[in-house]
XYZ file of C-alpha atoms in Angstrom:
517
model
C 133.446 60.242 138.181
C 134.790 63.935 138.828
C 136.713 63.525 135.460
C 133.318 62.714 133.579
C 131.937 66.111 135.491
C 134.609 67.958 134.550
C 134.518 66.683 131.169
C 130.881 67.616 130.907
C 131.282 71.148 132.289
C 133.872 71.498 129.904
C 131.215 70.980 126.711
C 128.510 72.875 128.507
C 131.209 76.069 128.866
C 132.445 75.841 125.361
C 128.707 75.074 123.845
C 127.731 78.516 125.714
C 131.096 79.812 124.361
C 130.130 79.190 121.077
C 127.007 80.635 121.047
C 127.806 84.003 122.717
C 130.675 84.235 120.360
C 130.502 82.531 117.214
C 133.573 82.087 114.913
C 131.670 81.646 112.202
C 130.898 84.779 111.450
C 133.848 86.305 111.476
C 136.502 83.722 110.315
C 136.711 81.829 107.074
C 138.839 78.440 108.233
C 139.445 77.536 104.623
C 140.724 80.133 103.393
C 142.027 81.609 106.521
C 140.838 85.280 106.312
C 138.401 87.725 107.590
C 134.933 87.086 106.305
C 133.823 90.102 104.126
C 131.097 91.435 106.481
C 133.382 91.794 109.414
C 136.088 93.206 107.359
C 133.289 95.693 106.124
C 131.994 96.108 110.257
C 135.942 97.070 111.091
C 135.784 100.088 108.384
C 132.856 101.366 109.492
C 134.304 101.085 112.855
C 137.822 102.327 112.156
C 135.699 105.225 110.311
C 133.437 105.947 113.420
C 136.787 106.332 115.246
C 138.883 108.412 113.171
C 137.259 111.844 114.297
C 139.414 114.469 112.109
C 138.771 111.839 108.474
C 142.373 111.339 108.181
C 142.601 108.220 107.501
C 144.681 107.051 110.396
C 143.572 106.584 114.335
C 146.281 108.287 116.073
C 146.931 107.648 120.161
C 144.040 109.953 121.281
C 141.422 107.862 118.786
C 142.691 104.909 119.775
C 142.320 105.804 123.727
C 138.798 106.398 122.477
C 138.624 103.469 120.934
C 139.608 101.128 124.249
C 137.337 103.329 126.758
C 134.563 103.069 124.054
C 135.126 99.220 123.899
C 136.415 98.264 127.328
C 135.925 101.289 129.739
C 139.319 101.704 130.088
C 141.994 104.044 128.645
C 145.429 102.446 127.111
C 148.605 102.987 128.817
C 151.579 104.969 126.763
C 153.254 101.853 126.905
C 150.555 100.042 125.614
C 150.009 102.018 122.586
C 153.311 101.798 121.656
C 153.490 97.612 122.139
C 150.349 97.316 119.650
C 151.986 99.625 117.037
C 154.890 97.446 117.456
C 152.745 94.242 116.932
C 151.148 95.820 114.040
C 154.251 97.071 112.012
C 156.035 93.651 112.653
C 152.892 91.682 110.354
C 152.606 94.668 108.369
C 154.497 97.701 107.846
C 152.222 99.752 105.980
C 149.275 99.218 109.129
C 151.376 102.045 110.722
C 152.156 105.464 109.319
C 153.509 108.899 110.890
C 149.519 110.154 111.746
C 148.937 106.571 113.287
C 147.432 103.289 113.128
C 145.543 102.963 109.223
C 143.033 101.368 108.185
C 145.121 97.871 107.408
C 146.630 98.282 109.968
C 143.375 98.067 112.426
C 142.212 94.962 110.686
C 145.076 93.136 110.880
C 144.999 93.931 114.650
C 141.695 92.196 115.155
C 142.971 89.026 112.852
C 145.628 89.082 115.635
C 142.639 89.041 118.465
C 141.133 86.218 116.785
C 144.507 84.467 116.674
C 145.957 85.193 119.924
C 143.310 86.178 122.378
C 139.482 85.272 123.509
C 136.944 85.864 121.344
C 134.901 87.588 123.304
C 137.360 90.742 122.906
C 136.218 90.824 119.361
C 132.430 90.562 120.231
C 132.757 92.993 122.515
C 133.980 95.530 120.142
C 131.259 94.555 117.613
C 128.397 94.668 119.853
C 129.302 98.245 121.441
C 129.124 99.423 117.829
C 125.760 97.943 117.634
C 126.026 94.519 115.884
C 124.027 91.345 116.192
C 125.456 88.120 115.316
C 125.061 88.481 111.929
C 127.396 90.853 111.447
C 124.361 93.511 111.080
C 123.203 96.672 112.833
C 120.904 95.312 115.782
C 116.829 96.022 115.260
C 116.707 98.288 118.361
C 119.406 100.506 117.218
C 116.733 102.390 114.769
C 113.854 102.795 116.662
C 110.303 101.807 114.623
C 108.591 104.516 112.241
C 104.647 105.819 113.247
C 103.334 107.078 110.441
C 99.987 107.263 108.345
C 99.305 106.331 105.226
C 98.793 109.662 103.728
C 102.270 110.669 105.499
C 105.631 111.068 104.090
C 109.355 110.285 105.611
C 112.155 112.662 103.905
C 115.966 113.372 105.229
C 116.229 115.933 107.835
C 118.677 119.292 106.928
C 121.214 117.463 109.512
C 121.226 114.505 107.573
C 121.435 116.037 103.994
C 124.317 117.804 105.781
C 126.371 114.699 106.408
C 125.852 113.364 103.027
C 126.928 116.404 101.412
C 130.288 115.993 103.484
C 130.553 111.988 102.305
C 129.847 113.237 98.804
C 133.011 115.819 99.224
C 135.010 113.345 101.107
C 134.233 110.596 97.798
C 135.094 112.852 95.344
C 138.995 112.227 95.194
C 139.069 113.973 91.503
C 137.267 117.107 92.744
C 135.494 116.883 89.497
C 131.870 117.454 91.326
C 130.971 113.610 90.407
C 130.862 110.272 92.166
C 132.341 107.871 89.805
C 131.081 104.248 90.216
C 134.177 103.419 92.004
C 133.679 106.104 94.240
C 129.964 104.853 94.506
C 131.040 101.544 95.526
C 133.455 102.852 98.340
C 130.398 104.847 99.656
C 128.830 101.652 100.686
C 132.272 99.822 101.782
C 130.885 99.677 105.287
C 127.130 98.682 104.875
C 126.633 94.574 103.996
C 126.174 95.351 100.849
C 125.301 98.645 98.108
C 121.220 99.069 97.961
C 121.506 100.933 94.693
C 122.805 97.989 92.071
C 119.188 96.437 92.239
C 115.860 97.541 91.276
C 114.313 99.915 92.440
C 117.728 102.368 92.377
C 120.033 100.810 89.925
C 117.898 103.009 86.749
C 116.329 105.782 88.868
C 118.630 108.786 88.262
C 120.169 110.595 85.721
C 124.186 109.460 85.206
C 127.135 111.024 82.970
C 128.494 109.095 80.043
C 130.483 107.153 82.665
C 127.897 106.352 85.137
C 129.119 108.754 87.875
C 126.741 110.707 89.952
C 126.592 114.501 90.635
C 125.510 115.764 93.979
C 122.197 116.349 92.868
C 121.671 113.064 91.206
C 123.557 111.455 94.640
C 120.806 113.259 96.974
C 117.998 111.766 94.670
C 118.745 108.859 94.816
C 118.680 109.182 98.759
C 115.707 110.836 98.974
C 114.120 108.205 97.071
C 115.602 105.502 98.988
C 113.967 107.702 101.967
C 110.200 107.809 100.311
C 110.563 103.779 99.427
C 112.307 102.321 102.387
C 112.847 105.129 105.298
C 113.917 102.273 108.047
C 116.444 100.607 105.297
C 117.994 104.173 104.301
C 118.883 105.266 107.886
C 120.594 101.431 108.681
C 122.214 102.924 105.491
C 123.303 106.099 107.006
C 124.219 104.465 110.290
C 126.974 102.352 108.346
C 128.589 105.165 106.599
C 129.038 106.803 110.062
C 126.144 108.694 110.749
C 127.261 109.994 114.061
C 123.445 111.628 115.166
C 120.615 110.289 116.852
C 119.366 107.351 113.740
C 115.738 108.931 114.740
C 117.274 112.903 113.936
C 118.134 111.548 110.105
C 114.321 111.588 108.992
C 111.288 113.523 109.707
C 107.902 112.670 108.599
C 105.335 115.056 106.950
C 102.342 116.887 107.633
C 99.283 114.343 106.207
C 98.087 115.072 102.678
C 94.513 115.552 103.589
C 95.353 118.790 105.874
C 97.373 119.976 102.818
C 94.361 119.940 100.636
C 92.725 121.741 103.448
C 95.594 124.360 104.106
C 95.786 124.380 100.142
C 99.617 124.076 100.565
C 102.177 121.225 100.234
C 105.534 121.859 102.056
C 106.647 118.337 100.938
C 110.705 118.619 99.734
C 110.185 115.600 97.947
C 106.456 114.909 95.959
C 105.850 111.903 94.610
C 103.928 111.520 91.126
C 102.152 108.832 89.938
C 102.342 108.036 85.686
C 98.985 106.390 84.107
C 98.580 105.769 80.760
C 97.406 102.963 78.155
C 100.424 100.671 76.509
C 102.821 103.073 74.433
C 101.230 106.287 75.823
C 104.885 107.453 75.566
C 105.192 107.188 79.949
C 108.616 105.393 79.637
C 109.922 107.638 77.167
C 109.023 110.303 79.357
C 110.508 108.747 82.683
C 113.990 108.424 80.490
C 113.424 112.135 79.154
C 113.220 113.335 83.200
C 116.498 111.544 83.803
C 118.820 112.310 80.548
C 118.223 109.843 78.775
C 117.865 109.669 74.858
C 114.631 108.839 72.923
C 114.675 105.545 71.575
C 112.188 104.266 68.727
C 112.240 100.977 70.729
C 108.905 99.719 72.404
C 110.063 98.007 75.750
C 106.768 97.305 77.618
C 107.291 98.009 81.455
C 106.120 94.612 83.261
C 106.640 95.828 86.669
C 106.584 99.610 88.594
C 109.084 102.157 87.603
C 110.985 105.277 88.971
C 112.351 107.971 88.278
C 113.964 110.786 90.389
C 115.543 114.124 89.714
C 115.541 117.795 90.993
C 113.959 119.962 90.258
C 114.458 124.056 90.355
C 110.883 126.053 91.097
C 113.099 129.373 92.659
C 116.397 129.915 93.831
C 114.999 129.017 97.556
C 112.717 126.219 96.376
C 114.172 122.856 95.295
C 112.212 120.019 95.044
C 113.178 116.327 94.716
C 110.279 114.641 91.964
C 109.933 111.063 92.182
C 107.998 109.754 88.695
C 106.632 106.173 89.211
C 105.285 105.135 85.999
C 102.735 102.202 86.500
C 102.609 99.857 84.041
C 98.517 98.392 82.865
C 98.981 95.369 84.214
C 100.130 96.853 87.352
C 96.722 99.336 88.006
C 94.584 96.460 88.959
C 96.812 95.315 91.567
C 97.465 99.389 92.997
C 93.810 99.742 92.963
C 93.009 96.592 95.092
C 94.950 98.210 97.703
C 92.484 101.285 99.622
C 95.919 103.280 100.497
C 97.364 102.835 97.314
C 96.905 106.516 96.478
C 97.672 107.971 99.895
C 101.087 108.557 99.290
C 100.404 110.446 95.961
C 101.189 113.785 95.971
C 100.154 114.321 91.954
C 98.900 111.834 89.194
C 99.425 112.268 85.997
C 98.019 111.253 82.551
C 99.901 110.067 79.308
C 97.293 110.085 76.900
C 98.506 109.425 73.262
C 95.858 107.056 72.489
C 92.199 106.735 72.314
C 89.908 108.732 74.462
C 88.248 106.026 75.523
C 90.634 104.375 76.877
C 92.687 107.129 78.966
C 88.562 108.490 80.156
C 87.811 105.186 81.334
C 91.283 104.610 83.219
C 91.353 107.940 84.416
C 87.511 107.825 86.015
C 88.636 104.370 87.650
C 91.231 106.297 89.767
C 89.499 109.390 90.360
C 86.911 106.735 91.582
C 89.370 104.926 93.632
C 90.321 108.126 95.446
C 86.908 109.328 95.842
C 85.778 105.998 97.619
C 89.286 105.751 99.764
C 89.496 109.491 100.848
C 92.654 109.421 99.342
C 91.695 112.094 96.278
C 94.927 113.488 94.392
C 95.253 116.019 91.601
C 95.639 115.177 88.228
C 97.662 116.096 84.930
C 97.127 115.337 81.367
C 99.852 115.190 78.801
C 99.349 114.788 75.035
C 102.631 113.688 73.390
C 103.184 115.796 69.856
C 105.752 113.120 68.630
C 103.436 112.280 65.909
C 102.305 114.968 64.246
C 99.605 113.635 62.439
C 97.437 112.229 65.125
C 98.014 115.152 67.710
C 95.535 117.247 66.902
C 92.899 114.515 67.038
C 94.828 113.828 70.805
C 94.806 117.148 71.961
C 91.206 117.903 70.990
C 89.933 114.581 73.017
C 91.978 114.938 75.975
C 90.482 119.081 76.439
C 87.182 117.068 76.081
C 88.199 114.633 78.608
C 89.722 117.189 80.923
C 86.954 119.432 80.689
C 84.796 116.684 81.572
C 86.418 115.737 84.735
C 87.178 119.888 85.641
C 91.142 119.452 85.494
C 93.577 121.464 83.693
C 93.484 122.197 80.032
C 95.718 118.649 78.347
C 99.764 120.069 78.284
C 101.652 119.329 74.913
C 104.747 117.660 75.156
C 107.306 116.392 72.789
C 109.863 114.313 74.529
C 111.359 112.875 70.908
C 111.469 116.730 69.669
C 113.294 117.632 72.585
C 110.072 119.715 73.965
C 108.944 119.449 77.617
C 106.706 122.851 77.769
C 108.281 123.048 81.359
C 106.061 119.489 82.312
C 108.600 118.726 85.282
C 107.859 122.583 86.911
C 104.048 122.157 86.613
C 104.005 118.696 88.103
C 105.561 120.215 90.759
C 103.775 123.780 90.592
C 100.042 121.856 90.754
C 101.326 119.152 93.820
C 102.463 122.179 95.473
C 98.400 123.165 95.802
C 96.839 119.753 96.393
C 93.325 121.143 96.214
C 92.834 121.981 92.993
C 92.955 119.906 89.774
C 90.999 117.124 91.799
C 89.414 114.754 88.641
C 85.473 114.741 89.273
C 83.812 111.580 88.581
C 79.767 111.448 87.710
C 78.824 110.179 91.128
C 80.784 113.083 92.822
C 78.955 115.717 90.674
C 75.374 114.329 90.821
C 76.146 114.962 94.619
C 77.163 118.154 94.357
C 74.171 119.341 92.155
C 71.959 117.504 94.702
C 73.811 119.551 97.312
C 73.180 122.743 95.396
C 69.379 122.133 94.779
C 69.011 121.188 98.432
C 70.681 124.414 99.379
C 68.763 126.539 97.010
C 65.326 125.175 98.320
C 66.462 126.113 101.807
C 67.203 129.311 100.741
C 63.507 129.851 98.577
C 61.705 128.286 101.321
C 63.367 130.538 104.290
C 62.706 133.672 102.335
C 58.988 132.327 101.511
C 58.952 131.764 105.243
C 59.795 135.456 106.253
C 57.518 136.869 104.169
C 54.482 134.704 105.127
C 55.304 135.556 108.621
C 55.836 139.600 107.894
C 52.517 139.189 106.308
C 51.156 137.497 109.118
C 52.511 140.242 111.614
C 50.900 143.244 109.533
C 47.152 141.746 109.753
C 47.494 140.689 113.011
C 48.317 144.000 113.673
C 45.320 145.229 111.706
C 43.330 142.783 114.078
C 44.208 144.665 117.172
C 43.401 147.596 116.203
C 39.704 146.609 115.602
C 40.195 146.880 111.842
C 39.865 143.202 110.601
C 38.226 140.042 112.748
C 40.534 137.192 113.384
C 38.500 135.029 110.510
C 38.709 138.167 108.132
C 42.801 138.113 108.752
C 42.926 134.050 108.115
C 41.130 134.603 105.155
C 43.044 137.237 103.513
C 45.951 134.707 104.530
C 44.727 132.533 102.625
C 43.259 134.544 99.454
C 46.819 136.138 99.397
C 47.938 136.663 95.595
C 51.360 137.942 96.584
C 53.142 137.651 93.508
C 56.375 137.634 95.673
C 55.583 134.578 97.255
C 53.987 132.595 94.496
C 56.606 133.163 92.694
C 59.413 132.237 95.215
C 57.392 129.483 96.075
C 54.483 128.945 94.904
C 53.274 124.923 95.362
C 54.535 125.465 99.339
C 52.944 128.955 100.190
C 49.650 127.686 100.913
C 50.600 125.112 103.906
C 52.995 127.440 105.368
C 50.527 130.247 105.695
C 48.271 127.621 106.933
C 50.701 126.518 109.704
C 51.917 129.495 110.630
C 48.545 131.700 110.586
C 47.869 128.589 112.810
C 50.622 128.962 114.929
C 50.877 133.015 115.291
C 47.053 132.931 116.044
């Protein structure tokens, strides 16, 4: 009977065991190795630890390692034993600056061997994993924000990615090579930017490497899409702030269009246009890329990110998301779909009709939603025998809806009449260029009228009552009865009031003769 107890306590201890601290996870038993995301959680780690980046965790880093880890410093002695263990299964994992990078790894695939599991757990859990081998959800705390609000990179975090960048760029050559890409997300589960919407977003050399401006793009877009997903992304490659002191969010786009000033870094510009309108070719033009005669319909959402240069002391980061037909339906059905527009923009190299109609429907949208945005038209001049018809319909069409005059570009000829800088230039003053729809100037002509009545009527008002005032004072002086005064009140022939206004002057003499008497 006590064995069967003991037995039983012996399952419920290693069932618990298990649980706390899976195996799983971390161990592959057929092939006998690390598992790839707990290699990838030991680099970060070993990265996190190695304070002056070079490359090796000498005694003092790995004294703050232990106290880090298990609140408790090593002994000399003790740091010499595990360097000892270490060299003996591999003699590289040791060096004259300390314990590398191999090294470390192979000294957890010796805690997994030789000692408890929870030693490992431990270690993985103070540097903020779950059981999945992931950052935990509390480590980022959640993002308040509303719709017509922003998140961008703080200075502190542009800061540290600068430094990776520099610390990447083994060649010194000023670009990220795609090796050198991949090694910049060694220590996250996996790299965010071979998969839409990343992989195609930013301009890349011949070879597919990055420069820094291209590499901070690409961030900042990240940022604008996915805020919560591109700190966890800064927290693996070592991030050693506050998560929350990465990002900052913006001042709401509705007080910009009432402080007629954006202070956005990064501006976000939504492309319209009917099927081959030229938006794609434009998107690839913004990026470095070269024309092509090709028609590739765009099924799905695209972007497009680059810098660019208004002054020496103001860079901005454009973000071009070029929305396919199909896909304007589907943004309109959503009321906040425009609130994180900072500037839409027209391609308009086919019929008027088409780009007045699809235009009108989003100045609409915005109207209804509150969520109003300025607005651009381009005319491409690829095709030289339709563009005059195209740039005489879209100054019609932009004249109609009291935007801009249509800007000329020729993307095939090499010709971008400085597009990027206005784009930037008009989201930079969100009040003007607003598209006016019919409905929104009926109601401002109704406003007008309204106030101009006010106006004739208080001026026909003074007068009447200034007239009023001089024959009552007539009456008190014995000159004129009170029925001689409301006569001539009435008899009046003023040609100042009839003409100011003349159908009302009769009842407000009345009423205030009335009144006044």
């Amino acid at each position: 009977m006590e064995g069967d107890k003991y037995v039983i306590l012996t399952d419920i201890y290693l069932a618990q065991k298990n649980a706390l601290y899976p195996l799983a996870p971390l161990f592959d038993k057929e092939s006998q190795t690390l598992k790839p995301p707990f290699v990838r959680a030991l680099k970060r780690i070993f990265i996190l630890c190695d304070r002056d980046r070079d490359g090796a965790l000498s005694d003092d880093e790995l004294n703050i390692y232990q106290v880090k880890c298990f609140n408790a410093p090593f002994q000399p002695s003790e740091i010499l034993v595990v360097k000892k263990v270490v060299r003996k299964k591999l003699p590289e994992g040791v060096n004259e600056r300390g314990l590398s990078l191999a090294g470390f790894i192979s000294l957890h695939a010796l805690f997994l061997e030789k000692m408890p599991r929870e030693k490992t757990w431990t270690v993985l859990r103070k540097f903020g994993y779950n059981d999945d081998i992931k950052l935990a959800d509390n480590l980022i705390p959640p993002l308040k924000r509303a719709p017509d609000q922003s998140v961008e990179l703080t200075n502190e975090a542009i800061c540290f990615l600068e430094k990776i960048f520099d610390g990447l760029d083994g060649d010194f050559d000023k670009v990220l090579r795609p090796h050198e890409i991949e090694e910049l997300f060694s220590t996250a589960p996996e790299s965010p930017w071979i998969e839409y919407p990343y992989k195609d977003a930013v301009e890349r050399n011949a070879f597919g490497g990055l420069s820094l401006d291209a590499f901070l793009s690409e961030w900042a877009l990240m940022t604008l899409l996915n805020p919560i997903f591109s700190v966890e992304n800064l927290v693996y490659m070592g991030f050693h702030g506050n998560p929350s002191s990465a990002i900052c969010v913006t001042r709401r786009r509705h007080v910009d269009r009432k402080k007629q000033h954006s202070e956005r870094n990064v501006l976000q510009c939504f492309i319209f246009g009917p099927m081959k309108a030229g938006k794609s070719a434009l998107l690839n033009y913004f990026i470095g890329r070269p024309y092509s005669k090709a028609y590739n319909p765009t099924n799905k959402d695209r972007y497009a990110v680059n810098v660019v240069d208004i002054s020496r002391e103001n860079k901005k980061y454009l973000v071009l998301r070029e929305i396919s037909e199909c896909g304007v339906t589907e943004l309109l059905a959503n009321k906040e779909s425009l609130a994180s527009c900072d500037m839409q923009f027209l391609s308009d190299e086919t019929s008027r009709k088409a780009s007045s109609e699809l235009l009108l429907k989003i100045a609409r949208h915005g109207e209804d939603t509150g969520f109003q945005v300025p607005c651009l038209i381009v005319v491409a001049k690829d095709d030289q025998d339709s563009f005059t018809m195209a740039i005489q319909e879209a100054t019609m069409l932009s004249q109609n809806i009291g935007v801009e005059a249509p800007i000329p570009v020729g993307v095939k000829l090499g010709d971008s009449n400085n597009i990027f800088h206005r784009i930037v230039t008009a989201a930079e003053q969100p009040h003007l260029s607003i598209p006016k729809t019919e409905a929104e100037t009926t109601c401002k002509q109704y406003h007008r009228l309204i106030g101009r009545s006010l106006m004739y009527a208080s001026v026909g008002v003074a007068m009447t009552i200034g007239m009023v005032l001089r024959l009552q004072g007539r009456m008190r002086q014995g000159r004129i009865t009170k029925k001689q005064t409301i006569t001539s009140l009435k008899n009046s022939k003023s040609k100042q009031c009839k003409s100011i206004y003349p159908e009302r002057m009769d009842a407000a003499c009345f009423w205030l003769s009335y009144i006044l008497f």
